[in-house]
Short mmCIF file of C-alpha atoms and ligand atoms in Angstrom, two decimals:
data_model
loop_
_atom_site.label_atom_id
_atom_site.label_comp_id
_atom_site.label_asym_id
_atom_site.label_seq_id
_atom_site.Cartn_x
_atom_site.Cartn_y
_atom_site.Cartn_z
CA MET A 1 -12.90 -6.24 -3.67
CA ARG A 2 -10.79 -3.66 -5.48
CA LEU A 3 -7.23 -4.10 -6.73
CA ALA A 4 -4.69 -1.28 -6.42
CA VAL A 5 -1.40 -1.92 -8.22
CA ASN A 6 1.88 -0.75 -6.73
CA ILE A 7 4.22 0.22 -9.60
CA ASP A 8 7.35 1.05 -7.58
CA HIS A 9 9.34 -1.71 -9.23
CA ILE A 10 8.72 -0.31 -12.71
CA ALA A 11 10.82 2.60 -11.42
CA THR A 12 13.32 0.17 -9.86
CA ILE A 13 13.95 -1.35 -13.30
CA ARG A 14 14.08 2.08 -14.93
CA ASN A 15 16.65 3.26 -12.38
CA ALA A 16 18.87 0.23 -13.06
CA ARG A 17 20.06 2.03 -16.20
CA GLY A 18 19.29 5.58 -15.16
CA GLY A 19 17.23 6.30 -18.27
CA LYS A 20 13.55 6.91 -18.96
CA VAL A 21 12.24 3.40 -19.59
CA PRO A 22 10.18 1.61 -18.45
CA ASP A 23 8.05 4.65 -17.78
CA PRO A 24 5.88 4.51 -14.62
CA VAL A 25 3.27 6.71 -16.33
CA GLU A 26 2.88 4.16 -19.13
CA ALA A 27 2.72 1.36 -16.54
CA ALA A 28 -0.03 3.18 -14.62
CA ARG A 29 -2.02 3.65 -17.83
CA ILE A 30 -1.76 -0.07 -18.65
CA CYS A 31 -2.77 -1.09 -15.10
CA GLU A 32 -5.79 1.22 -15.18
CA GLY A 33 -6.74 -0.07 -18.65
CA ALA A 34 -6.60 -3.63 -17.30
CA GLY A 35 -9.04 -2.75 -14.52
CA ALA A 36 -6.96 -1.62 -11.53
CA ALA A 37 -8.96 0.63 -9.20
CA GLY A 38 -5.90 2.59 -8.15
CA ILE A 39 -2.17 3.11 -8.57
CA VAL A 40 0.14 2.96 -5.57
CA CYS A 41 3.62 4.47 -5.42
CA HIS A 42 6.00 4.90 -2.50
CA LEU A 43 8.24 7.94 -2.25
CA ARG A 44 11.03 6.70 -0.02
CA GLU A 45 13.46 8.94 1.77
CA ASP A 46 16.33 7.50 -0.33
CA ARG A 47 14.29 7.72 -3.61
CA ARG A 48 15.32 4.17 -4.47
CA HIS A 49 12.44 3.71 -6.90
CA MET A 50 9.99 6.59 -7.39
CA LYS A 51 11.48 10.07 -7.86
CA ASP A 52 9.76 13.36 -7.08
CA SER A 53 9.33 13.95 -10.83
CA ASP A 54 7.52 10.58 -11.16
CA LEU A 55 4.93 11.70 -8.64
CA LEU A 56 4.24 14.88 -10.59
CA ALA A 57 3.89 12.97 -13.85
CA LEU A 58 1.70 10.30 -12.23
CA ARG A 59 -0.46 12.93 -10.54
CA SER A 60 -1.44 14.41 -13.86
CA SER A 61 -1.97 11.08 -15.63
CA ILE A 62 -3.70 8.78 -13.13
CA THR A 63 -7.44 8.71 -13.75
CA THR A 64 -8.51 6.26 -11.02
CA LYS A 65 -6.95 6.90 -7.61
CA MET A 66 -3.40 7.82 -6.66
CA ASP A 67 -2.31 6.22 -3.38
CA LEU A 68 0.96 7.68 -2.17
CA GLU A 69 2.76 5.51 0.36
CA MET A 70 5.08 7.46 2.58
CA ALA A 71 6.72 7.85 5.95
CA ALA A 72 5.33 10.66 8.12
CA THR A 73 8.46 12.79 7.89
CA GLU A 74 8.37 16.55 7.32
CA GLU A 75 10.15 16.47 3.93
CA ILE A 76 7.77 13.88 2.47
CA ILE A 77 4.67 15.42 4.09
CA GLU A 78 5.42 18.74 2.36
CA ILE A 79 5.79 16.99 -1.01
CA ALA A 80 2.55 15.06 -0.45
CA LEU A 81 0.68 18.27 0.37
CA ARG A 82 1.83 19.68 -2.98
CA ILE A 83 1.02 16.53 -4.97
CA LYS A 84 -2.40 16.03 -3.32
CA PRO A 85 -3.02 12.36 -4.08
CA GLU A 86 -6.50 10.98 -3.42
CA LEU A 87 -5.07 8.76 -0.69
CA ILE A 88 -1.98 8.71 1.47
CA THR A 89 -0.90 5.48 3.12
CA LEU A 90 1.41 6.18 6.03
CA VAL A 91 4.04 3.48 6.54
CA PRO A 92 7.05 3.08 8.82
CA GLU A 93 10.35 3.40 6.99
CA ARG A 94 13.92 2.48 7.70
CA ARG A 95 16.67 3.15 5.21
CA GLN A 96 18.26 -0.30 5.45
CA GLU A 97 15.10 -2.35 4.89
CA LEU A 98 14.49 -4.10 1.56
CA THR A 99 10.79 -3.28 1.69
CA THR A 100 8.39 -1.98 4.34
CA GLU A 101 8.89 -4.16 7.39
CA GLY A 102 6.18 -4.24 10.03
CA GLY A 103 3.29 -1.85 10.51
CA LEU A 104 3.11 1.57 12.13
CA ASP A 105 3.07 1.70 15.91
CA VAL A 106 0.07 4.01 16.12
CA ILE A 107 -0.12 3.64 19.90
CA ALA A 108 3.43 4.91 20.42
CA LYS A 109 3.14 7.66 17.77
CA LYS A 110 -0.43 8.72 18.42
CA LYS A 111 0.30 12.42 18.96
CA HIS A 112 2.53 12.84 15.90
CA LEU A 113 0.25 10.81 13.59
CA SER A 114 -2.78 12.67 14.82
CA SER A 115 -1.27 16.03 13.85
CA VAL A 116 -0.14 14.66 10.47
CA LEU A 117 -3.66 13.36 9.80
CA GLU A 118 -5.07 16.77 10.62
CA ARG A 119 -2.80 18.45 8.04
CA PHE A 120 -3.99 16.09 5.31
CA ARG A 121 -7.62 16.34 6.40
CA ARG A 122 -7.46 20.12 5.92
CA GLU A 123 -6.53 19.47 2.27
CA ASN A 124 -9.28 16.84 1.82
CA ILE A 125 -6.73 14.06 1.37
CA HIS A 126 -7.80 10.68 2.72
CA VAL A 127 -5.37 8.80 4.94
CA SER A 128 -4.81 5.09 5.51
CA LEU A 129 -2.52 3.74 8.23
CA PHE A 130 -0.51 0.61 7.46
CA ILE A 131 -0.72 -1.50 10.62
CA ALA A 132 -0.39 -5.03 11.87
CA PRO A 133 -3.65 -6.94 12.28
CA ASP A 134 -3.66 -6.07 15.97
CA GLU A 135 -6.76 -5.02 17.87
CA ARG A 136 -5.01 -2.33 19.95
CA GLN A 137 -3.45 -0.69 16.88
CA ILE A 138 -6.81 -0.65 15.10
CA HIS A 139 -8.49 1.06 18.05
CA ALA A 140 -5.66 3.61 18.22
CA ALA A 141 -5.98 4.24 14.46
CA ALA A 142 -9.73 4.82 14.79
CA ASP A 143 -9.17 7.08 17.82
CA ILE A 144 -7.01 9.50 15.85
CA GLY A 145 -9.59 9.66 13.06
CA THR A 146 -7.97 7.83 10.16
CA ASP A 147 -10.23 7.17 7.16
CA MET A 148 -8.78 3.75 6.49
CA ILE A 149 -6.38 1.13 7.68
CA GLU A 150 -4.23 -1.16 5.56
CA LEU A 151 -3.74 -4.49 7.29
CA HIS A 152 -0.23 -5.90 6.93
CA THR A 153 -0.48 -9.32 5.28
CA GLY A 154 3.28 -10.03 5.30
CA GLU A 155 3.23 -12.64 8.04
CA TYR A 156 0.37 -14.47 6.35
CA ALA A 157 2.09 -14.29 2.96
CA ASN A 158 5.47 -15.46 4.24
CA SER A 159 4.20 -18.44 6.16
CA ASP A 160 4.51 -22.03 4.88
CA GLU A 161 2.91 -23.76 7.86
CA GLU A 162 -0.78 -24.54 7.40
CA ASN A 163 -1.71 -23.89 11.05
CA GLU A 164 0.23 -20.61 11.02
CA ILE A 165 -1.47 -19.55 7.78
CA GLN A 166 -4.87 -20.20 9.32
CA GLU A 167 -3.91 -18.32 12.48
CA TYR A 168 -2.69 -15.24 10.56
CA LEU A 169 -5.75 -15.38 8.34
CA GLN A 170 -8.03 -15.48 11.36
CA ARG A 171 -6.22 -12.47 12.80
CA ILE A 172 -6.60 -10.54 9.52
CA HIS A 173 -10.30 -11.44 9.35
CA GLU A 174 -10.98 -10.38 12.97
CA SER A 175 -9.06 -7.15 12.37
CA ALA A 176 -10.98 -6.39 9.19
CA LYS A 177 -14.27 -6.94 11.04
CA LEU A 178 -13.13 -4.67 13.87
CA GLY A 179 -12.01 -1.98 11.42
CA LYS A 180 -15.39 -2.05 9.68
CA SER A 181 -17.27 -1.95 12.99
CA LEU A 182 -15.32 1.21 13.85
CA GLY A 183 -16.36 2.78 10.54
CA LEU A 184 -12.99 2.48 8.79
CA GLY A 185 -12.20 1.52 5.22
CA VAL A 186 -10.12 -1.66 5.23
CA ASN A 187 -7.33 -2.31 2.76
CA SER A 188 -4.69 -4.98 2.99
CA GLY A 189 -1.37 -5.73 1.40
CA HIS A 190 2.23 -6.84 1.45
CA GLY A 191 3.54 -10.08 0.01
CA LEU A 192 0.25 -10.92 -1.70
CA GLY A 193 0.46 -12.79 -4.99
CA TYR A 194 -1.24 -15.22 -7.34
CA ASP A 195 -0.67 -18.16 -5.00
CA ASN A 196 -1.98 -16.67 -1.75
CA ILE A 197 -4.63 -14.10 -2.70
CA LYS A 198 -7.60 -16.52 -2.73
CA LEU A 199 -7.96 -16.81 1.05
CA ILE A 200 -7.76 -13.03 1.40
CA THR A 201 -10.53 -12.50 -1.16
CA ALA A 202 -12.75 -14.70 1.02
CA ILE A 203 -12.74 -11.95 3.68
CA PRO A 204 -15.72 -9.75 2.75
CA GLU A 205 -14.72 -6.90 5.09
CA ILE A 206 -11.59 -6.14 3.03
CA ASP A 207 -12.38 -3.40 0.52
CA GLU A 208 -9.12 -3.31 -1.40
CA VAL A 209 -5.82 -5.15 -1.83
CA SER A 210 -2.57 -3.40 -2.69
CA ILE A 211 -0.23 -5.60 -4.72
CA GLY A 212 3.11 -4.75 -6.32
CA TYR A 213 6.01 -7.14 -6.53
CA ALA A 214 4.09 -10.26 -7.62
CA ILE A 215 2.36 -8.42 -10.46
CA ILE A 216 5.54 -6.79 -11.79
CA VAL A 217 7.38 -10.14 -11.66
CA ARG A 218 4.54 -11.87 -13.54
CA ALA A 219 4.54 -9.00 -16.04
CA LEU A 220 8.11 -9.86 -17.01
CA PHE A 221 6.80 -13.09 -18.56
CA VAL A 222 3.27 -12.31 -19.72
CA GLY A 223 3.21 -8.52 -20.00
CA LEU A 224 1.77 -6.01 -17.55
CA GLU A 225 -1.76 -5.91 -18.96
CA GLN A 226 -2.11 -9.69 -18.75
CA ALA A 227 -0.52 -9.83 -15.28
CA VAL A 228 -3.04 -7.28 -13.94
CA LYS A 229 -5.95 -9.01 -15.68
CA GLU A 230 -4.98 -12.36 -14.16
CA MET A 231 -4.88 -10.79 -10.70
CA MET A 232 -8.19 -9.01 -11.31
CA THR A 233 -9.78 -12.38 -12.10
CA LEU A 234 -8.50 -13.82 -8.81
CA VAL A 235 -9.46 -10.76 -6.78
CA ASN A 236 -12.97 -10.80 -8.22
CA GLY A 237 -13.32 -14.49 -7.38
N1 PXP B 301 1.28 -2.12 1.05
C1 PXP B 301 2.30 -1.45 1.62
C2 PXP B 301 1.98 -0.52 2.74
C3 PXP B 301 3.62 -1.62 1.18
O1 PXP B 301 4.62 -0.92 1.77
C4 PXP B 301 3.88 -2.47 0.08
C5 PXP B 301 5.28 -2.61 -0.42
O2 PXP B 301 5.66 -1.44 -1.04
C6 PXP B 301 2.77 -3.13 -0.50
C7 PXP B 301 1.49 -2.96 0.00
C8 PXP B 301 2.94 -4.03 -1.67
O3 PXP B 301 3.67 -5.14 -1.29
P1 PXP B 301 4.17 -6.16 -2.38
O4 PXP B 301 5.11 -5.43 -3.27
O5 PXP B 301 4.80 -7.25 -1.57
O6 PXP B 301 2.94 -6.62 -3.14
#
């Protein structure tokens, strides 16, 4: 299983004082040096963490894989087509939310997402759709020709009840199997951390996990390199 590190909150801390540090480019370099298979950043409509200039700087410094998370809006699509990351993860976005809440409704937005996918395909950019572990959404995602899906692990991660945890886990596992059987790459993420990653790593159909907040928080105490290495150890079993 691969680990992609989301470094949005390096930019959140940088923006707190409006200066240049901590630098997302330096963070990406440290994460890659510690073994991360990719760097994830989210360009939000309100630019609350990553700025357009960060994407340009990251584009020319990332040596593994740049995964740009974004909403499928015209402004951001045009930027993404200029940046040309290796992977785009399409997510739903609302201005008021603290972080991405819920997955994309691919069924309801099939036509729009299908045309967006086509624009990226023409530029040889791979696309992943961030969706709930829901059979109907996975079929819809495969129907419109996505390369990958990212299964939303938020409900699993936020649950304290043992039977609920098992139920969500089962759903994620079934969804990962379905995704694979339809020929899709399967990523997963949201809310994953040092305390809940183990059960996810036991699902062999998941190719990659995307983790941000937990790693950046751990980095405050042990440093970013160590925080990524600790997660790498868990992800690799
Ligand atoms: N995957 C997606 C699609 C996300 O939107 C986020 C949050 O930016 C993550 C993964 C990472 O979530 P977390 O920061 O909780 O690890």
